[in-house]
Tab-separated table of C-alpha atoms in Angstrom:
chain	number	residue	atom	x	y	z
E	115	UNK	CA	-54.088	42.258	-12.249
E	116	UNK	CA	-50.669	41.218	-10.854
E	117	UNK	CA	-47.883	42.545	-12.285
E	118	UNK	CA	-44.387	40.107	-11.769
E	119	UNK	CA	-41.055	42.514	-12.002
E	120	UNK	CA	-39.238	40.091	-11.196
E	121	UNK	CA	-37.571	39.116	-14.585
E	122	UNK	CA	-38.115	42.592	-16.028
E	123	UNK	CA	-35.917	43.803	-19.017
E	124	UNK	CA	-33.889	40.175	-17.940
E	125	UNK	CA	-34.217	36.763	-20.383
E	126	UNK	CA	-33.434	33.379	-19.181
E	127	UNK	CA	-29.804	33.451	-21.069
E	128	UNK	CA	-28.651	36.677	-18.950
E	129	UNK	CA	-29.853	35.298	-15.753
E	130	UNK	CA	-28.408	31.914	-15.987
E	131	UNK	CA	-24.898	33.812	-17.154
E	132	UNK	CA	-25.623	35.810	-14.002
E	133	UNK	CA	-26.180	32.844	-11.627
E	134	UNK	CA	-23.148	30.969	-13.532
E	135	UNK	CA	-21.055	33.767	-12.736
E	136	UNK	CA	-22.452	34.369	-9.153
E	137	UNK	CA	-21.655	30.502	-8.099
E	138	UNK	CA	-18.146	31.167	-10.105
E	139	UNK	CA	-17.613	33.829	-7.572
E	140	UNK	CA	-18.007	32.171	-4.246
E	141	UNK	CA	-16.938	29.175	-5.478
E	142	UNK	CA	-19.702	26.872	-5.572
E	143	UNK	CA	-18.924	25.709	-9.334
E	144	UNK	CA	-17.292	26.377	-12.737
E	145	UNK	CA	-20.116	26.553	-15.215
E	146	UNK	CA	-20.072	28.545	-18.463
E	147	UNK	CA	-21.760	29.344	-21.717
E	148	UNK	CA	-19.938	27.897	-24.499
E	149	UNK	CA	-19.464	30.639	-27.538
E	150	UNK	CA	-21.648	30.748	-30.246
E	151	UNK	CA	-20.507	27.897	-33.166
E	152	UNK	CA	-19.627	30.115	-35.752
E	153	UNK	CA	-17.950	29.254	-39.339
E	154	UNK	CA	-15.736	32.073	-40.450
E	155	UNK	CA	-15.625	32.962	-43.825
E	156	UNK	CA	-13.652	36.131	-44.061
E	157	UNK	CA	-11.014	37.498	-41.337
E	158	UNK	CA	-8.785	40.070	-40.786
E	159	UNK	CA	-6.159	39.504	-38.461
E	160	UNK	CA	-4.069	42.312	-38.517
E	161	UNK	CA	-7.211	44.236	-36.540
E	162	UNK	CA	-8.684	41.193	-34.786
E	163	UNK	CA	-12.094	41.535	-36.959
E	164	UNK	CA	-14.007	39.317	-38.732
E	165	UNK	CA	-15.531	40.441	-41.788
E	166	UNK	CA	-17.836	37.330	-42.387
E	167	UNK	CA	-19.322	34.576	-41.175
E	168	UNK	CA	-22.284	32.255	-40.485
E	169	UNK	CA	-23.522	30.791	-37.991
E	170	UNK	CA	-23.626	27.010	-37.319
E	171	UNK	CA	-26.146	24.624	-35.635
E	172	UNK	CA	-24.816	23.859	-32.465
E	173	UNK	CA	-23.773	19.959	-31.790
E	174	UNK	CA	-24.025	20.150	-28.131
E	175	UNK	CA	-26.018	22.098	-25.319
E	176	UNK	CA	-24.933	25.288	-24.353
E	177	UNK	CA	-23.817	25.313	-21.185
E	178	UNK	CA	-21.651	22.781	-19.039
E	179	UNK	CA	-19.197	22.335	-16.050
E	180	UNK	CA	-18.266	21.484	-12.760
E	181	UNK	CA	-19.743	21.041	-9.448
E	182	UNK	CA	-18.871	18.627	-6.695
E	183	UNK	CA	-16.949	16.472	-8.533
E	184	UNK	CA	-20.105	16.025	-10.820
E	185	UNK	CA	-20.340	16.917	-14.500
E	186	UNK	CA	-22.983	19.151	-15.504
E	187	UNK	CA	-24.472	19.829	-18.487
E	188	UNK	CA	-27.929	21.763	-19.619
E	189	UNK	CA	-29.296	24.014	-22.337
E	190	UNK	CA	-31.805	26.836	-21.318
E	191	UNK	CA	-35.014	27.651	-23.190
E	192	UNK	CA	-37.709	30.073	-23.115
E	193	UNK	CA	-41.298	29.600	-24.684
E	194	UNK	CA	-44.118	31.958	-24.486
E	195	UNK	CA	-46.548	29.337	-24.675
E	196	UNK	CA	-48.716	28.817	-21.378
E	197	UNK	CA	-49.304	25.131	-21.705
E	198	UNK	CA	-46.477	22.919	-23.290
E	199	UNK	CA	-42.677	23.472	-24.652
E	200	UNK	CA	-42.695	22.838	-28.204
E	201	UNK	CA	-39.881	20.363	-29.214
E	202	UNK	CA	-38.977	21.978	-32.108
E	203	UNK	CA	-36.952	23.971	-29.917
E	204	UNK	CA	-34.297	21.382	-29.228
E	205	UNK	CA	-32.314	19.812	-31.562
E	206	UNK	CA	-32.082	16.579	-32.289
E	207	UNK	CA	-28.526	15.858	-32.181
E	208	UNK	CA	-28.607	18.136	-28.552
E	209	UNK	CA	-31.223	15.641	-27.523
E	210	UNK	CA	-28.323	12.661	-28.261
E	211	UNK	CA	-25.948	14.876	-26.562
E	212	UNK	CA	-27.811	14.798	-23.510
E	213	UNK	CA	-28.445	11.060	-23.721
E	214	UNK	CA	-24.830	10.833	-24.403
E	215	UNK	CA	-23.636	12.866	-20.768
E	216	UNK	CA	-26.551	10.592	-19.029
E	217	UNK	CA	-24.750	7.413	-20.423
E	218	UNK	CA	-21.586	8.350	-19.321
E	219	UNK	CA	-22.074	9.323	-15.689
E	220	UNK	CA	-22.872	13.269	-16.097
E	221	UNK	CA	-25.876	15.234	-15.089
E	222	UNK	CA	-28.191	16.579	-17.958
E	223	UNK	CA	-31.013	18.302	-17.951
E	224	UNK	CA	-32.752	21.149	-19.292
E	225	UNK	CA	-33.975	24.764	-17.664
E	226	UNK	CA	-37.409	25.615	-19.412
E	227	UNK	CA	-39.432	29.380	-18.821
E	228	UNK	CA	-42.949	29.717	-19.379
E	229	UNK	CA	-42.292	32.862	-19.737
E	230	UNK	CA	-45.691	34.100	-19.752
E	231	UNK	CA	-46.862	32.626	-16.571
E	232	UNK	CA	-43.254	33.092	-15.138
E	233	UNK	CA	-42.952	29.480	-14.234
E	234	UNK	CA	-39.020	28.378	-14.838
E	235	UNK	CA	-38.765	24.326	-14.302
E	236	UNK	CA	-35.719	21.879	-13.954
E	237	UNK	CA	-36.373	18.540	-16.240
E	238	UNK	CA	-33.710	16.100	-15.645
E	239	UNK	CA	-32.540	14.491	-19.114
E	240	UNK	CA	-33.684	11.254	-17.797
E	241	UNK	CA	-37.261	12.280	-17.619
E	242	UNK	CA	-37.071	13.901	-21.134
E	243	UNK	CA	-35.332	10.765	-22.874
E	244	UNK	CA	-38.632	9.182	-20.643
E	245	UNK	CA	-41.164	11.502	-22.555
E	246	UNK	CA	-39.614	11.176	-25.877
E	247	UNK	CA	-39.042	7.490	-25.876
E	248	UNK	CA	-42.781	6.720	-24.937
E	249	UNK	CA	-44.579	9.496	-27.152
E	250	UNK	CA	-44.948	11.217	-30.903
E	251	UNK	CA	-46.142	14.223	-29.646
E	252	UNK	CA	-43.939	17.411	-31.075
E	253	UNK	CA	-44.311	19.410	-27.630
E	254	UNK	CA	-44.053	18.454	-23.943
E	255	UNK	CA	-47.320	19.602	-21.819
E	256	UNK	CA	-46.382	21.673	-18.576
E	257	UNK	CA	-47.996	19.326	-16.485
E	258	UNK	CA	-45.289	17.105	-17.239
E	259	UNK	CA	-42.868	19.325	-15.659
E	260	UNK	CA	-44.978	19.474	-12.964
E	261	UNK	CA	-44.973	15.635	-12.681
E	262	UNK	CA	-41.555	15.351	-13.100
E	263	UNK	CA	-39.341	18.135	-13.056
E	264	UNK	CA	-39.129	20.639	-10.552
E	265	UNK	CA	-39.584	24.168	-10.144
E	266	UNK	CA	-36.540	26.630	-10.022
E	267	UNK	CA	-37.761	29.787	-7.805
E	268	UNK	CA	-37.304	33.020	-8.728
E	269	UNK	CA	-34.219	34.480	-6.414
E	270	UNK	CA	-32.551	37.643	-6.098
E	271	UNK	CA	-29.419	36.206	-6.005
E	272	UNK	CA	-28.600	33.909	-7.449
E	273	UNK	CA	-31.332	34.431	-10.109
E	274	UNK	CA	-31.991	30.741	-11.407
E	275	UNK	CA	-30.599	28.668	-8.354
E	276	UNK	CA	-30.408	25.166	-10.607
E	277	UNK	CA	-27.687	24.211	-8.281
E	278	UNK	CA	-30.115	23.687	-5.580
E	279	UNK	CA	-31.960	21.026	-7.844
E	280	UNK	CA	-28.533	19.375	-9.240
E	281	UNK	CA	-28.180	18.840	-5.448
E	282	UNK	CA	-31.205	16.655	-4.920
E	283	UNK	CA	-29.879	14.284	-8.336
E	284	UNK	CA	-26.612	14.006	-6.957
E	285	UNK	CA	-28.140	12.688	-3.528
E	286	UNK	CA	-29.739	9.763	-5.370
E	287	UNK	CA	-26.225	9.134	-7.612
E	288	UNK	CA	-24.780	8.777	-4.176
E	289	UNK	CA	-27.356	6.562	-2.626
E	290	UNK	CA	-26.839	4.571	-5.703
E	291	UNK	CA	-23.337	4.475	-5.049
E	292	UNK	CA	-23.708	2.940	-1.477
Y	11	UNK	CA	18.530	12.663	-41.856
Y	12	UNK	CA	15.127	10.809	-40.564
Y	13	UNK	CA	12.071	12.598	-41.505
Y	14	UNK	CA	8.762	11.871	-39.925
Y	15	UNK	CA	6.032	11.270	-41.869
Y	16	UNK	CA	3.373	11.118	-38.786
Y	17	UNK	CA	1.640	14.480	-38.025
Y	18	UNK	CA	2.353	15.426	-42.084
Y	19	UNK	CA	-0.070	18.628	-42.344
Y	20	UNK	CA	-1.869	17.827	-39.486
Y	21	UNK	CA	-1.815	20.428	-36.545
Y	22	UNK	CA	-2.414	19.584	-32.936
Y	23	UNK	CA	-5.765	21.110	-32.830
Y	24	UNK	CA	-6.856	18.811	-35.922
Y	25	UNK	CA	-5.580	15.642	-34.341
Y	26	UNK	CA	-7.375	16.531	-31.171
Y	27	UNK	CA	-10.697	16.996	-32.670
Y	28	UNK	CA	-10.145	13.586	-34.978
Y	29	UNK	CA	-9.354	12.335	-31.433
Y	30	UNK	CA	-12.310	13.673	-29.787
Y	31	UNK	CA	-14.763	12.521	-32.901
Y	32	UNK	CA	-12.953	9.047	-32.516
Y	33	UNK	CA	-13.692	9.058	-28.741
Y	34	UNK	CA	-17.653	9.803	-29.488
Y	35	UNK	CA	-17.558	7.387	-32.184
Y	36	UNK	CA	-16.649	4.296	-30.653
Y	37	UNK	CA	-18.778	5.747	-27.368
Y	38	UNK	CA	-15.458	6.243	-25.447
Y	39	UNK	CA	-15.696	10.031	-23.635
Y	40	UNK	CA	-17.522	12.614	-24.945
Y	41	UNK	CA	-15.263	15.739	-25.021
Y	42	UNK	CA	-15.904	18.591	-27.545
Y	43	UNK	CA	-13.796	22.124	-28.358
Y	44	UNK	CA	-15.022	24.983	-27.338
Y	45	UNK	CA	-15.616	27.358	-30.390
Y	46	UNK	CA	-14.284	30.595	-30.290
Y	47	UNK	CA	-15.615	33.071	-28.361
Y	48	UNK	CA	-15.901	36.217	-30.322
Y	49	UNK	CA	-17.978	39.934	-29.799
Y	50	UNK	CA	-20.907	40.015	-33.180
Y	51	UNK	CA	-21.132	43.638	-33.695
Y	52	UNK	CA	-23.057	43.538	-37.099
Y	53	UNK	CA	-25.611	40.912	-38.005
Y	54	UNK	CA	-27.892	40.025	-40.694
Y	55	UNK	CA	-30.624	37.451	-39.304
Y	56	UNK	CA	-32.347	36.971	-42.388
Y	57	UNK	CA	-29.319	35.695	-44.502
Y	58	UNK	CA	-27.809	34.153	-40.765
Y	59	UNK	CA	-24.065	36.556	-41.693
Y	60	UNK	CA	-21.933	37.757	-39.482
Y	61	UNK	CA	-20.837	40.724	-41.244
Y	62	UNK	CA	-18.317	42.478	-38.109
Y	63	UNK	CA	-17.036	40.851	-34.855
Y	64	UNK	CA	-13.903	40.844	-33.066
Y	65	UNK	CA	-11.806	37.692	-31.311
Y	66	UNK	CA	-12.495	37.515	-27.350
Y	67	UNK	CA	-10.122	36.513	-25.291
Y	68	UNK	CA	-11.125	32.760	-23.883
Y	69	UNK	CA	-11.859	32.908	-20.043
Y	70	UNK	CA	-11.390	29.290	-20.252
Y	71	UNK	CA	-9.835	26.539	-21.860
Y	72	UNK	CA	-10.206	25.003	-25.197
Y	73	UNK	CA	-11.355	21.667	-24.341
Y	74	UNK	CA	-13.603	19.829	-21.654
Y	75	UNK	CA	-15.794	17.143	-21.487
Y	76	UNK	CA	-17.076	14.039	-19.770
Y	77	UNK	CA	-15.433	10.315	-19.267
Y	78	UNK	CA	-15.933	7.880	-16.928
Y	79	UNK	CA	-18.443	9.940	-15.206
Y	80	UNK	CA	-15.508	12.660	-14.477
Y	81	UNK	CA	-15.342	16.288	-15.681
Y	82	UNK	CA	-12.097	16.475	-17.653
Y	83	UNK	CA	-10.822	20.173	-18.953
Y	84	UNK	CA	-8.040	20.926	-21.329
Y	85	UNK	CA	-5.875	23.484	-23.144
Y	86	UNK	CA	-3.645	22.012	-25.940
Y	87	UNK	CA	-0.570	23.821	-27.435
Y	88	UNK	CA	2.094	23.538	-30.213
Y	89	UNK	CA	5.433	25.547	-29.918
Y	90	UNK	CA	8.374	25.469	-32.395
Y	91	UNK	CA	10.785	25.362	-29.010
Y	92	UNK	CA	12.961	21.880	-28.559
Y	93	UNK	CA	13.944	22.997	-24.501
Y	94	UNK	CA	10.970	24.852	-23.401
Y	95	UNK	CA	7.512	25.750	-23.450
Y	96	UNK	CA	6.571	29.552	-23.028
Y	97	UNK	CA	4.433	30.154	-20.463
Y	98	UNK	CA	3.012	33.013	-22.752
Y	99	UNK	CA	1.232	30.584	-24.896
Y	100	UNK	CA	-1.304	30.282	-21.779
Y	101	UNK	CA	-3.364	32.958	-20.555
Y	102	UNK	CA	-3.692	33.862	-16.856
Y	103	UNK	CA	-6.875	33.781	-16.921
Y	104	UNK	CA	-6.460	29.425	-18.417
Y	105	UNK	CA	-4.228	28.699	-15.659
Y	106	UNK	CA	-6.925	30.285	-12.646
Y	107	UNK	CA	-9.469	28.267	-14.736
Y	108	UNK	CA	-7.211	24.880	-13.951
Y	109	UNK	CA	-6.922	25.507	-10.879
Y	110	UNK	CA	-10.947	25.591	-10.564
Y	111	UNK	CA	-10.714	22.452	-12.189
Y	112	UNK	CA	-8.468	20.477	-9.544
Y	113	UNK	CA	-10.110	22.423	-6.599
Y	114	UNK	CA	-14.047	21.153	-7.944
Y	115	UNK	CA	-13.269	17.608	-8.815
Y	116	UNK	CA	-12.120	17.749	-12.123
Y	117	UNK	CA	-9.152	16.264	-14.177
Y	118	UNK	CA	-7.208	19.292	-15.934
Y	119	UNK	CA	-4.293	19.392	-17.530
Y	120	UNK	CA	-2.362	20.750	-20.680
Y	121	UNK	CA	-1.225	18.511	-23.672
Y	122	UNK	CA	1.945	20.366	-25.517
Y	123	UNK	CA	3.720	19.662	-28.387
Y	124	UNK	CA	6.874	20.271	-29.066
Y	125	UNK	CA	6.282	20.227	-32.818
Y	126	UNK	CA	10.604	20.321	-34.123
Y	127	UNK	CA	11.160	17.057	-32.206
Y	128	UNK	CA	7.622	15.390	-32.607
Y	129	UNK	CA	7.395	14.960	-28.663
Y	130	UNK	CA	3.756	15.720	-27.330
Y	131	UNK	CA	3.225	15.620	-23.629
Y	132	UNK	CA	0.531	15.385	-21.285
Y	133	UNK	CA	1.186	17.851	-18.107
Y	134	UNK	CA	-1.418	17.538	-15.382
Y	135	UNK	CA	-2.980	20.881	-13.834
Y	136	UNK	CA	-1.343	19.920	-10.412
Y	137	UNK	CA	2.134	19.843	-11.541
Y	138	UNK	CA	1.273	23.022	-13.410
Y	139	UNK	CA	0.586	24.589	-10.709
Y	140	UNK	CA	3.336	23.245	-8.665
Y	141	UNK	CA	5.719	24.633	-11.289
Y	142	UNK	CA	4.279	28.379	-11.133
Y	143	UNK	CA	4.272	28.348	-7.519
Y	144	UNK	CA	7.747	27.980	-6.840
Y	145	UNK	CA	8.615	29.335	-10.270
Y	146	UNK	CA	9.385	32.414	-12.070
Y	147	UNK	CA	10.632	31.207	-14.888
Y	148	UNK	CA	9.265	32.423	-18.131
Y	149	UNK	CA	8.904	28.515	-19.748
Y	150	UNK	CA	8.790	25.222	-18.427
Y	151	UNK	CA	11.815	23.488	-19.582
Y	152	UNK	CA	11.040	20.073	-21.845
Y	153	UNK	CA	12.753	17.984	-18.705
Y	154	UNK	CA	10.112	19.572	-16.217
Y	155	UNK	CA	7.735	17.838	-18.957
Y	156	UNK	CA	9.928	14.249	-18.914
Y	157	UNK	CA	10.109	14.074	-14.985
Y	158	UNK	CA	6.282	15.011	-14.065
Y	159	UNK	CA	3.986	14.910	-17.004
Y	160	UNK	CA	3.803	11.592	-19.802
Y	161	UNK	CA	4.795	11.055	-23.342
Y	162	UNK	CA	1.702	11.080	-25.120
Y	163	UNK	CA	2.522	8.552	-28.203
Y	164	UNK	CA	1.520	9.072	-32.171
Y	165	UNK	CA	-0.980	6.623	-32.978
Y	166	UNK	CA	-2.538	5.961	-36.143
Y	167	UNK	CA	-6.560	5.921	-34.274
Y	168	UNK	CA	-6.842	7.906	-32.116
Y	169	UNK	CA	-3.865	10.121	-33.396
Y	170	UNK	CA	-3.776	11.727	-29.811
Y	171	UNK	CA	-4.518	8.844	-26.695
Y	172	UNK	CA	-4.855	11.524	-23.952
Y	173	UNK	CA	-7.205	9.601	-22.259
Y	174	UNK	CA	-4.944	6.263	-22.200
Y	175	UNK	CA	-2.879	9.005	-19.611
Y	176	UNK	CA	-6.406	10.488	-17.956
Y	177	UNK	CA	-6.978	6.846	-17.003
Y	178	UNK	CA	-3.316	6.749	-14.946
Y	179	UNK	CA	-5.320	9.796	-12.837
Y	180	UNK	CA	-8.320	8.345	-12.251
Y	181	UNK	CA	-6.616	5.335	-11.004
Y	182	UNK	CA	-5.063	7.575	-8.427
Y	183	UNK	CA	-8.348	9.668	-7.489
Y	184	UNK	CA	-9.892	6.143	-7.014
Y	185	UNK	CA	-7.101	4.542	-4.496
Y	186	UNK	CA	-8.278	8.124	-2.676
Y	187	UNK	CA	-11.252	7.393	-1.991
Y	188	UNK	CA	-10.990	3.868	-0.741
């Protein structure tokens, strides 16, 4: 049996705020985490606290920034399913977000884990408007990532190198610019 | 005595967001506000509460987004001044963050309002910058505003027409390129 320590003790959240902060630091990009939407009920300013609140359903993905001139935008999942990443898992209205930053000249996409087999895949928004547009089904298989996403290596540093794969999609927006 | 009736109860963070849900309605830009980033110390999952957690300090700015296939990134401020704004009102921390911007690509700048005389302006991150560099100054004076940044009118929809300015730049970054 072959043990991966790889990811140990890490989710997909830390290492992407890792790698975000890691390209952040030599410069390669300005990508963050938004905050957590949160509707807050009860406050105390005096000490800085809040003493209630609740959290909202976020309208957008979580993460988004800069590179190269490019916007970039993305929302990071994990599934311990082996075969397909249930749908459920997205929202609908960060689906239309998506669809939104694809209509207006950004790059979307989305960074899926399999955790179980350790597989972590890059699916453009593109291919998943593709999937959704032509098909019911409430779950995308993982061969379709392996069609048409991309795999995102496992690296000590930084961790989940998605920059690497942002660079092949901004190759083809400048080929379609010439 | 003339009174104006045009921002009545409405604060510069509400007319941004009606702004911003204007812009995504009629499929304009699609620029969202951060929400604000705070530490949860005690949960309850079941019931979704917040029941403790503290204000963070942003490590960005309040506002970014995507228009015209460019990254744009704002803060947006209000101060009771009529001859300056305080530099105070920004956080170091915003002002590195610009710089990111402008050095990646992007189009950053600051929109202030000086709320006694109703003027709101639009200050790119470049003259920003240029004013801290050769500045010590504590505030940018309202004519530092009038020479290098633009009078960002009241308008009934949107209330706040920051991107009628954001256009002015991206005519400029164009004529660059050519």
């Amino acid at each position: 049996m072959k043990i991966s320590y790889a990811n140990r003790g890490m989710d997909l959240e830390s290492e992407i705020n890792d790698t975000n902060h890691y390209y952040l630091d030599i410069d390669k990009a300005v990508v963050y985490k938004k905050p957590t939407p949160i509707t807050i009920s009860k406050v105390n300013y005096k000490e800085n606290r809040i003493n209630e609140g609740y959290f909202r359903t976020p309208s957008t993905t979580d993460y988004n920034g800069l590179y190269k001139g490019y916007y970039i935008d993305f929302e990071a999942k994990e599934t311990v399913n082996k075969t397909s990443f249930p749908l459920q898992n997205i929202h609908p209205h960060q689906i239309e977000h998506l669809k939104r930053v694809v209509k207006h000249g950004g790059i979307g996409f989305l960074i899926i884990r399999f955790k179980t087999i350790n597989e972590t895949y890059y699916l453009d928004a593109n291919e998943l408007i593709k999937f959704i547009k032509g098909n019911t089904a409430k779950s995308i298989p993982i061969d379709y990532f392996r069609a048409n996403g991309h795999i995102i290596k496992d690296k000590f540093q930084p961790r989940v190198d998605y920059l690497s794969i942002v660079d092949l999609y901004i190759g083809v927006k400048n080929e379609k610019k010439i």
